Tab-separated table of C-alpha atoms and ligand atoms in Angstrom:
chain	number	residue	atom	x	y	z
A	1	MET	CA	0.121	0.059	-0.186
A	2	SER	CA	3.172	2.520	0.926
A	3	HIS	CA	5.530	0.272	-0.405
A	4	ASN	CA	7.852	2.695	-1.834
A	5	PRO	CA	11.310	1.043	-3.247
A	6	ILE	CA	12.589	4.648	-4.520
A	7	ARG	CA	12.094	6.302	-1.246
A	8	PRO	CA	12.233	3.198	1.472
A	9	TRP	CA	12.092	5.795	4.808
A	10	ARG	CA	8.525	6.452	3.350
A	11	ASN	CA	7.630	3.101	3.866
A	12	ILE	CA	4.893	1.277	6.227
A	13	GLU	CA	4.651	-2.497	6.945
A	14	ARG	CA	1.043	-2.929	8.124
A	15	ARG	CA	0.456	-5.697	10.717
A	16	VAL	CA	-0.958	-8.472	8.888
A	17	SER	CA	-4.658	-8.765	9.560
A	18	ARG	CA	-7.400	-10.888	8.498
A	19	LYS	CA	-9.906	-9.130	6.641
A	20	ILE	CA	-13.473	-9.068	7.445
A	21	TRP	CA	-16.111	-7.413	5.342
A	22	VAL	CA	-18.533	-4.394	6.636
A	23	GLY	CA	-21.041	-4.854	4.083
A	24	ASN	CA	-19.357	-4.145	0.971
A	25	VAL	CA	-16.127	-2.835	2.439
A	26	PRO	CA	-13.554	-5.017	3.428
A	27	VAL	CA	-11.757	-3.910	6.219
A	28	GLY	CA	-8.000	-5.914	7.403
A	29	GLY	CA	-5.701	-7.762	5.395
A	30	ASP	CA	-4.306	-5.865	2.504
A	31	ALA	CA	-7.653	-3.421	2.591
A	32	PRO	CA	-6.850	-0.137	2.186
A	33	ILE	CA	-7.797	1.596	5.830
A	34	SER	CA	-11.060	2.927	5.619
A	35	VAL	CA	-12.717	5.918	7.164
A	36	GLN	CA	-15.506	6.119	9.312
A	37	THR	CA	-17.443	9.090	11.267
A	38	MET	CA	-20.734	8.725	13.499
A	39	THR	CA	-23.796	11.153	12.993
A	40	ASN	CA	-24.666	13.230	15.484
A	41	THR	CA	-28.707	13.727	14.803
A	42	ASP	CA	-32.002	12.289	16.335
A	43	SER	CA	-31.196	8.488	14.770
A	44	GLY	CA	-35.089	8.104	14.898
A	45	ASP	CA	-35.191	11.199	12.387
A	46	VAL	CA	-34.907	9.334	8.813
A	47	LYS	CA	-34.572	12.458	6.960
A	48	ALA	CA	-31.777	14.161	8.985
A	49	THR	CA	-29.777	11.073	9.953
A	50	LEU	CA	-29.639	9.963	6.247
A	51	ASP	CA	-28.868	13.292	4.632
A	52	GLN	CA	-25.719	13.186	7.094
A	53	VAL	CA	-24.838	10.036	6.376
A	54	ILE	CA	-24.656	11.251	2.342
A	55	ARG	CA	-23.094	14.533	3.309
A	56	ALA	CA	-19.732	12.530	5.011
A	57	ALA	CA	-20.230	9.514	2.046
A	58	ASP	CA	-19.537	12.714	0.064
A	59	ALA	CA	-16.657	14.065	1.703
A	60	GLY	CA	-14.914	10.207	1.383
A	61	ALA	CA	-16.673	8.522	4.600
A	62	ASP	CA	-16.377	4.537	3.179
A	63	ILE	CA	-18.958	3.875	7.089
A	64	VAL	CA	-20.729	5.199	9.193
A	65	ARG	CA	-21.653	5.008	12.269
A	66	ILE	CA	-25.506	5.520	13.967
A	67	SER	CA	-26.483	5.151	17.564
A	68	ALA	CA	-29.451	3.355	18.194
A	69	PRO	CA	-30.363	3.707	21.741
A	70	ASP	CA	-34.326	3.065	21.155
A	71	VAL	CA	-36.864	0.784	19.176
A	72	ALA	CA	-37.587	3.986	17.015
A	73	ALA	CA	-33.549	4.543	16.320
A	74	THR	CA	-33.787	0.892	14.763
A	75	THR	CA	-37.079	1.089	13.227
A	76	ALA	CA	-35.494	3.894	11.194
A	77	LEU	CA	-32.513	1.928	10.268
A	78	LYS	CA	-34.537	-0.163	8.102
A	79	GLU	CA	-34.545	2.790	5.874
A	80	ILE	CA	-31.646	4.468	6.171
A	81	CYS	CA	-29.386	1.189	5.461
A	82	ARG	CA	-31.853	0.622	2.760
A	83	GLU	CA	-30.617	4.352	1.076
A	84	SER	CA	-27.368	4.610	2.529
A	85	PRO	CA	-24.438	4.853	-0.159
A	86	VAL	CA	-22.055	3.377	2.668
A	87	PRO	CA	-22.520	0.273	5.398
A	88	ILE	CA	-23.879	1.294	8.270
A	89	VAL	CA	-22.282	0.459	11.843
A	90	ALA	CA	-25.387	0.167	14.739
A	91	ASP	CA	-23.938	1.648	17.601
A	92	ILE	CA	-25.283	-0.414	20.714
A	93	HIS	CA	-24.900	-0.332	24.216
A	94	PHE	CA	-26.272	-3.259	26.682
A	95	HIS	CA	-29.327	-3.748	24.901
A	96	TYR	CA	-29.585	-6.558	23.506
A	97	LYS	CA	-32.683	-6.733	21.702
A	98	ARG	CA	-31.794	-3.347	19.783
A	99	ALA	CA	-28.988	-5.332	18.641
A	100	ILE	CA	-31.059	-7.941	16.973
A	101	GLU	CA	-33.435	-5.222	15.872
A	102	ALA	CA	-30.349	-3.483	14.244
A	103	ALA	CA	-29.293	-6.658	12.206
A	104	GLU	CA	-32.559	-7.640	10.951
A	105	ALA	CA	-32.938	-3.402	9.810
A	106	GLY	CA	-29.656	-4.063	7.375
A	107	ALA	CA	-26.874	-2.913	9.566
A	108	ALA	CA	-23.619	-4.061	8.114
A	109	CYS	CA	-21.812	-4.295	11.689
A	110	LEU	CA	-23.595	-3.969	15.133
A	111	ARG	CA	-20.490	-1.995	17.677
A	112	ILE	CA	-21.468	-4.087	20.845
A	113	ASN	CA	-19.219	-5.811	23.708
A	114	PRO	CA	-21.149	-9.195	24.151
A	115	GLY	CA	-19.778	-9.106	27.461
A	116	ASN	CA	-22.217	-6.635	28.822
A	117	ILE	CA	-25.363	-7.516	27.967
A	118	GLY	CA	-26.397	-10.255	29.762
A	119	ASP	CA	-26.305	-13.726	30.126
A	120	GLU	CA	-25.350	-16.403	27.465
A	121	LYS	CA	-28.894	-16.721	26.034
A	122	ARG	CA	-29.132	-13.365	25.372
A	123	VAL	CA	-25.553	-13.353	23.644
A	124	LYS	CA	-26.427	-16.557	21.581
A	125	GLU	CA	-29.539	-14.698	20.377
A	126	VAL	CA	-27.338	-11.600	19.245
A	127	ILE	CA	-24.617	-13.533	17.408
A	128	LYS	CA	-27.288	-15.545	15.752
A	129	ALA	CA	-28.900	-12.177	14.439
A	130	ALA	CA	-25.365	-11.310	13.076
A	131	LYS	CA	-24.515	-14.504	11.485
A	132	ASP	CA	-27.982	-14.789	9.744
A	133	HIS	CA	-27.771	-10.839	8.378
A	134	ASN	CA	-24.165	-10.863	7.699
A	135	CYS	CA	-23.419	-8.480	10.178
A	136	SER	CA	-20.284	-7.889	11.455
A	137	ILE	CA	-19.715	-6.971	15.383
A	138	ARG	CA	-16.884	-4.420	16.485
A	139	ILE	CA	-16.118	-4.858	20.011
A	140	GLY	CA	-15.464	-0.796	21.353
A	141	VAL	CA	-13.352	-1.439	24.922
A	142	ASN	CA	-13.124	2.009	25.828
A	143	ALA	CA	-10.766	3.362	29.096
A	144	GLY	CA	-13.592	5.528	30.573
A	145	SER	CA	-16.414	2.316	30.918
A	146	LEU	CA	-14.087	-0.664	31.830
A	147	GLU	CA	-15.572	-3.690	33.708
A	148	LYS	CA	-15.673	-3.631	37.200
A	149	HIS	CA	-14.072	-6.672	38.096
A	150	LEU	CA	-11.168	-4.549	35.855
A	151	LEU	CA	-10.995	-1.514	37.697
A	152	ASP	CA	-11.196	-3.474	40.781
A	153	LYS	CA	-7.916	-6.120	39.213
A	154	TYR	CA	-5.881	-3.022	38.121
A	155	ALA	CA	-7.130	-0.579	40.338
A	156	GLU	CA	-7.466	2.490	36.905
A	157	PRO	CA	-7.768	1.995	32.914
A	158	CYS	CA	-4.723	0.838	31.994
A	159	PRO	CA	-3.210	-0.913	28.880
A	160	ASP	CA	-3.197	-4.372	30.355
A	161	ALA	CA	-6.785	-4.263	31.430
A	162	MET	CA	-8.316	-2.491	28.022
A	163	VAL	CA	-6.624	-5.307	26.388
A	164	GLU	CA	-7.788	-8.344	29.073
A	165	SER	CA	-11.372	-6.794	28.597
A	166	GLY	CA	-10.794	-6.905	24.664
A	167	LEU	CA	-9.514	-10.249	25.090
A	168	ASP	CA	-12.236	-11.382	27.316
A	169	HIS	CA	-15.006	-10.549	24.096
A	170	ILE	CA	-13.285	-11.556	21.433
A	171	LYS	CA	-13.303	-14.781	23.564
A	172	ILE	CA	-17.642	-14.431	23.600
A	173	LEU	CA	-17.537	-14.628	20.062
A	174	GLU	CA	-14.830	-16.986	19.124
A	175	ASP	CA	-16.393	-19.830	21.259
A	176	ASN	CA	-19.954	-18.979	19.286
A	177	ASP	CA	-18.243	-19.441	16.566
A	178	PHE	CA	-18.661	-15.805	15.349
A	179	HIS	CA	-15.047	-14.437	13.464
A	180	ASN	CA	-16.034	-11.966	11.806
A	181	PHE	CA	-15.588	-8.891	14.321
A	182	LYS	CA	-13.234	-6.083	14.356
A	183	ILE	CA	-12.059	-4.505	17.745
A	184	SER	CA	-10.740	-1.061	19.553
A	185	VAL	CA	-9.308	-0.087	22.510
A	186	LYS	CA	-10.210	3.751	22.799
A	187	ALA	CA	-8.755	6.538	25.337
A	188	SER	CA	-8.961	10.090	25.401
A	189	ASP	CA	-5.490	9.992	26.867
A	190	VAL	CA	-2.926	9.331	23.903
A	191	PHE	CA	-0.473	7.641	26.022
A	192	LEU	CA	-3.107	5.450	27.462
A	193	ALA	CA	-4.608	4.622	23.514
A	194	SER	CA	-1.024	4.240	21.879
A	195	ALA	CA	0.127	1.789	24.492
A	196	ALA	CA	-3.293	-0.588	24.202
A	197	TYR	CA	-3.634	-0.909	21.260
A	198	GLN	CA	0.364	-1.669	20.278
A	199	GLN	CA	-0.643	-4.533	23.088
A	200	LEU	CA	-3.819	-5.173	21.429
A	201	ALA	CA	-2.004	-5.530	18.052
A	202	ASP	CA	0.559	-8.403	19.434
A	203	ALA	CA	-2.316	-10.269	21.336
A	204	THR	CA	-5.049	-10.880	18.116
A	205	ASP	CA	-5.366	-11.222	14.439
A	206	ALA	CA	-8.339	-9.313	14.274
A	207	PRO	CA	-9.039	-6.030	12.146
A	208	ILE	CA	-7.985	-3.172	14.782
A	209	HIS	CA	-10.374	0.288	14.698
A	210	LEU	CA	-8.189	2.954	15.491
A	211	GLY	CA	-9.325	5.796	17.514
A	212	ILE	CA	-8.837	8.493	19.931
A	213	THR	CA	-11.799	8.858	21.830
A	214	GLU	CA	-13.263	12.366	22.986
A	215	ALA	CA	-10.348	14.030	21.365
A	216	GLY	CA	-11.765	17.519	21.672
A	217	GLY	CA	-13.063	20.119	18.881
A	218	LEU	CA	-11.909	20.465	15.796
A	219	MET	CA	-8.413	22.289	16.212
A	220	SER	CA	-7.256	20.272	18.917
A	221	GLY	CA	-8.863	16.584	18.428
A	222	THR	CA	-7.586	16.816	14.647
A	223	ILE	CA	-3.693	17.517	16.547
A	224	LYS	CA	-4.501	14.909	19.347
A	225	SER	CA	-5.944	12.369	16.733
A	226	ALA	CA	-3.265	13.210	14.291
A	227	ILE	CA	-0.393	12.591	17.259
A	228	GLY	CA	-2.105	9.536	18.578
A	229	MET	CA	-3.344	7.323	15.444
A	230	GLY	CA	-0.605	8.610	13.188
A	231	GLN	CA	2.356	7.012	15.202
A	232	LEU	CA	0.250	4.158	15.162
A	233	LEU	CA	-0.801	3.796	11.822
A	234	TRP	CA	3.329	4.704	11.035
A	235	MET	CA	4.034	1.716	13.316
A	236	GLY	CA	1.534	-0.368	10.911
A	237	ILE	CA	-1.347	-0.825	13.451
A	238	GLY	CA	-4.647	0.290	12.432
A	239	ASP	CA	-7.620	-0.946	9.885
A	240	THR	CA	-9.942	1.668	9.743
A	241	ILE	CA	-9.886	4.668	11.535
A	242	ARG	CA	-12.210	7.248	13.267
A	243	VAL	CA	-11.172	10.835	14.701
A	244	SER	CA	-13.635	11.214	17.344
A	245	LEU	CA	-14.144	15.708	17.710
A	246	SER	CA	-16.828	17.805	18.817
A	247	ALA	CA	-17.227	19.183	15.057
A	248	ASP	CA	-19.948	18.013	11.941
A	249	PRO	CA	-18.856	14.497	10.891
A	250	VAL	CA	-17.815	15.996	7.520
A	251	GLU	CA	-15.028	17.271	9.329
A	252	GLU	CA	-13.677	14.106	10.979
A	253	VAL	CA	-13.723	12.628	7.521
A	254	LYS	CA	-11.380	15.297	6.167
A	255	VAL	CA	-9.107	15.305	8.828
A	256	GLY	CA	-9.210	11.311	9.123
A	257	TYR	CA	-7.974	11.208	5.376
A	258	GLU	CA	-5.511	13.880	5.584
A	259	ILE	CA	-3.884	11.900	8.622
A	260	LEU	CA	-3.890	8.490	6.095
A	261	LYS	CA	-2.824	11.285	3.209
A	262	SER	CA	0.028	12.515	5.290
A	263	LEU	CA	1.265	8.689	5.555
A	264	GLY	CA	0.611	7.822	2.394
A	265	LEU	CA	-1.459	5.403	3.180
A	266	ARG	CA	-4.508	6.585	1.235
A	267	HIS	CA	-5.135	9.301	-1.498
A	268	ARG	CA	-8.223	11.201	-2.401
A	269	GLY	CA	-8.854	14.381	-3.729
A	270	VAL	CA	-6.145	17.446	-3.791
A	271	ASN	CA	-3.387	17.476	-1.605
A	272	ILE	CA	-2.145	20.586	-1.313
A	273	ILE	CA	1.306	21.999	-0.598
A	274	SER	CA	1.778	25.532	0.205
A	275	CYS	CA	4.598	27.788	1.933
A	276	PRO	CA	2.991	29.992	5.552
A	277	SER	CA	4.040	32.804	3.303
A	278	CYS	CA	6.306	35.739	4.410
A	279	ALA	CA	7.389	39.124	3.144
A	280	ARG	CA	8.982	37.610	-0.480
A	281	GLN	CA	5.107	36.369	-1.411
A	282	GLY	CA	4.129	37.781	-4.612
A	283	PHE	CA	0.411	36.984	-3.691
A	284	ASP	CA	-1.918	36.231	-0.518
A	285	VAL	CA	-0.733	32.842	-0.075
A	286	ILE	CA	-3.420	32.475	2.728
A	287	LYS	CA	-6.561	33.413	1.338
A	288	THR	CA	-5.545	31.940	-2.259
A	289	VAL	CA	-5.562	27.999	-0.090
A	290	GLU	CA	-8.612	28.902	1.870
A	291	ALA	CA	-10.125	29.872	-1.702
A	292	LEU	CA	-8.554	26.716	-3.496
A	293	GLU	CA	-9.393	24.249	-1.031
A	294	GLN	CA	-12.995	25.186	-1.130
A	295	ARG	CA	-13.213	25.210	-4.909
A	296	LEU	CA	-11.439	21.607	-5.233
A	297	GLU	CA	-13.016	19.769	-2.680
A	298	HIS	CA	-15.508	18.488	-5.367
A	299	ILE	CA	-11.992	16.941	-7.143
A	300	LYS	CA	-11.760	12.875	-5.931
A	301	THR	CA	-9.209	12.095	-7.874
A	302	PRO	CA	-5.833	11.971	-5.932
A	303	MET	CA	-3.441	14.559	-6.961
A	304	SER	CA	-1.135	17.023	-5.824
A	305	LEU	CA	-0.644	21.271	-5.675
A	306	SER	CA	1.788	23.327	-4.812
A	307	ILE	CA	1.085	26.921	-3.814
A	308	ILE	CA	4.028	29.024	-3.135
A	309	GLY	CA	4.709	32.304	-2.700
A	310	CYS	CA	7.807	32.817	-4.507
A	311	VAL	CA	11.090	31.171	-6.305
A	312	VAL	CA	12.962	30.466	-2.891
A	313	ASN	CA	10.923	26.912	-2.527
A	314	GLY	CA	8.508	27.451	-5.701
A	315	PRO	CA	10.363	25.605	-8.380
A	316	GLY	CA	11.462	22.711	-5.808
A	317	GLU	CA	7.997	22.280	-4.784
A	318	ALA	CA	6.285	22.112	-8.269
A	319	LEU	CA	8.976	19.622	-9.308
A	320	MET	CA	6.864	17.213	-6.697
A	321	THR	CA	3.480	18.180	-7.833
A	322	ASP	CA	1.299	17.714	-10.519
A	323	VAL	CA	-0.322	21.375	-10.771
A	324	GLY	CA	1.938	24.244	-8.963
A	325	TRP	CA	2.056	28.008	-9.034
A	326	THR	CA	5.167	30.021	-7.931
A	327	GLY	CA	4.369	33.411	-6.822
A	328	GLY	CA	6.563	36.138	-8.738
A	329	GLY	CA	6.722	39.760	-9.613
A	330	ALA	CA	4.848	42.841	-11.501
A	331	GLY	CA	1.465	41.030	-10.556
A	332	HIS	CA	1.809	37.340	-12.031
A	333	GLY	CA	3.341	33.923	-11.468
A	334	MET	CA	4.618	30.772	-12.916
A	335	VAL	CA	2.745	27.850	-13.562
A	336	TYR	CA	3.953	24.281	-13.118
A	337	LEU	CA	2.553	21.439	-14.676
A	338	GLY	CA	3.698	17.874	-14.341
A	339	GLY	CA	7.157	19.247	-12.357
A	340	LYS	CA	7.691	21.405	-15.490
A	341	GLN	CA	7.416	25.196	-16.101
A	342	SER	CA	4.540	25.838	-18.326
A	343	HIS	CA	3.398	29.713	-18.803
A	344	LYS	CA	3.172	33.052	-16.946
A	345	MET	CA	-0.467	33.791	-15.587
A	346	ASP	CA	-1.827	36.845	-13.898
A	347	ASN	CA	-2.391	36.838	-10.314
A	348	ASP	CA	-5.842	37.930	-10.741
A	349	ARG	CA	-6.773	34.749	-12.494
A	350	MET	CA	-5.159	33.066	-10.349
A	351	VAL	CA	-7.818	31.056	-8.378
A	352	ASP	CA	-9.732	30.268	-11.777
A	353	HIS	CA	-7.385	29.494	-13.750
A	354	ILE	CA	-5.654	27.050	-11.241
A	355	VAL	CA	-8.725	25.420	-10.885
A	356	GLU	CA	-9.387	24.957	-14.568
A	357	GLN	CA	-6.071	23.119	-14.276
A	358	VAL	CA	-6.633	21.189	-11.638
A	359	GLU	CA	-10.003	19.735	-13.508
A	360	ALA	CA	-7.899	18.860	-16.421
A	361	LYS	CA	-5.431	16.938	-14.586
A	362	ALA	CA	-8.170	14.767	-12.654
A	363	ALA	CA	-9.085	14.451	-16.029
A	364	GLU	CA	-6.747	13.316	-17.551
A	365	LEU	CA	-5.997	11.224	-14.438
A	366	ALA	CA	-8.972	9.104	-14.391
A	367	ALA	CA	-9.265	8.488	-17.855
A	368	LYS	CA	-5.756	7.201	-17.501
A	369	ALA	CA	-6.681	5.046	-13.639
A	370	ASP	CA	-9.746	3.816	-16.508
A	371	THR	CA	-7.410	2.623	-18.763
A	372	ASP	CA	-4.923	1.157	-16.835
A	373	THR	CA	-7.446	-0.816	-15.467
A	374	ASP	CA	-9.263	-1.735	-18.970
A	375	THR	CA	-6.080	-3.020	-19.829
A	376	GLU	CA	-5.443	-5.150	-16.549
A	377	VAL	CA	-8.755	-6.870	-16.700
A	378	ASP	CA	-7.714	-7.468	-20.539
A	379	ALA	CA	-4.443	-9.079	-19.329
A	380	ALA	CA	-6.253	-11.531	-16.656
A	381	GLU	CA	-8.922	-12.367	-19.650
B	401	SF4	S1	8.224	30.110	-0.396
B	401	SF4	FE1	8.822	32.383	-0.428
B	401	SF4	S2	6.982	33.106	0.133
B	401	SF4	FE2	7.214	31.407	0.981
B	401	SF4	S3	7.622	31.632	2.818
B	401	SF4	FE3	8.910	30.572	1.596
B	401	SF4	S4	10.007	32.537	1.118
B	401	SF4	FE4	8.380	33.293	2.224
């Protein structure tokens, strides 16, 4: 996935996990690391929830989770799952009946801890519903809600307690011959989450769902998630991720992608390389990048764009990007295409012109990707 024979310092060896399916999205094994988010609407409100699911999917979410705390929610799930463009995970706490209803409603995955839903009979009923409806399960251990006997044993939430909780839940599923599961051990503390995930990665081959829980607002939560999840992903740990922010789910998706993009683990849309700007800038770098980020949101094809204020770093960065702009004097800048100097353009027309160039390049790259796929299919036939 990120194997780079020319620049080996960029390689990330992913932990070997087994592959499961969340609906039509593979998780684990050699599957791309999927990006998830969660709705924050009233789950019983089909329209509001579905609108949010669609906005998240448009932003790139591969999987969306929805809380299912009551019958109204599991009833609404039926229509939401039918209309959703991406697989839906139903988030269940304690209520085994909600889990069964969610599986029947078409959820692709249940987020539920089998050790917390009561006696063996209930566990078996939930597992049967999951099997009958081809529904996977995510065991979601959280440092803030560890079982009492583990807190008594370990005195406080710690990696050993979190992993033991996870392995206890795994054992219940495996004893019932259920293997279609993934697992998370989230904590809001980066050190605790990191240590727990590293320990978990050694203890199971189940796919791992990464997350720093309750990370905070858009800015602070993004930084915390990037540090915590970033270093785990860099170690090769993590098969699917959710960035938890007190912000719009679309922002969570964007941040998730940016983390994966930074590590070369996944690419989507335009990766903008821009300088911080200084007195040498030939145009207003900050305003231009803000405008371009908005104007280029619709591009899904992975590609790169450098927006650099002056010739100090502009030509060098442009060499390594699909489209580049370097600020110059006298109200114009230089456009680079495919790493080569192409033509001058007035600053006044800069944003429109770059959008045109990026759209053209995206269309060219998409057409090439289609041709390559066709050639591979032909060769295979
Ligand atoms: S590239 Fe030029 S404008 Fe941008 S920060 Fe560096 S010196 Fe300043």
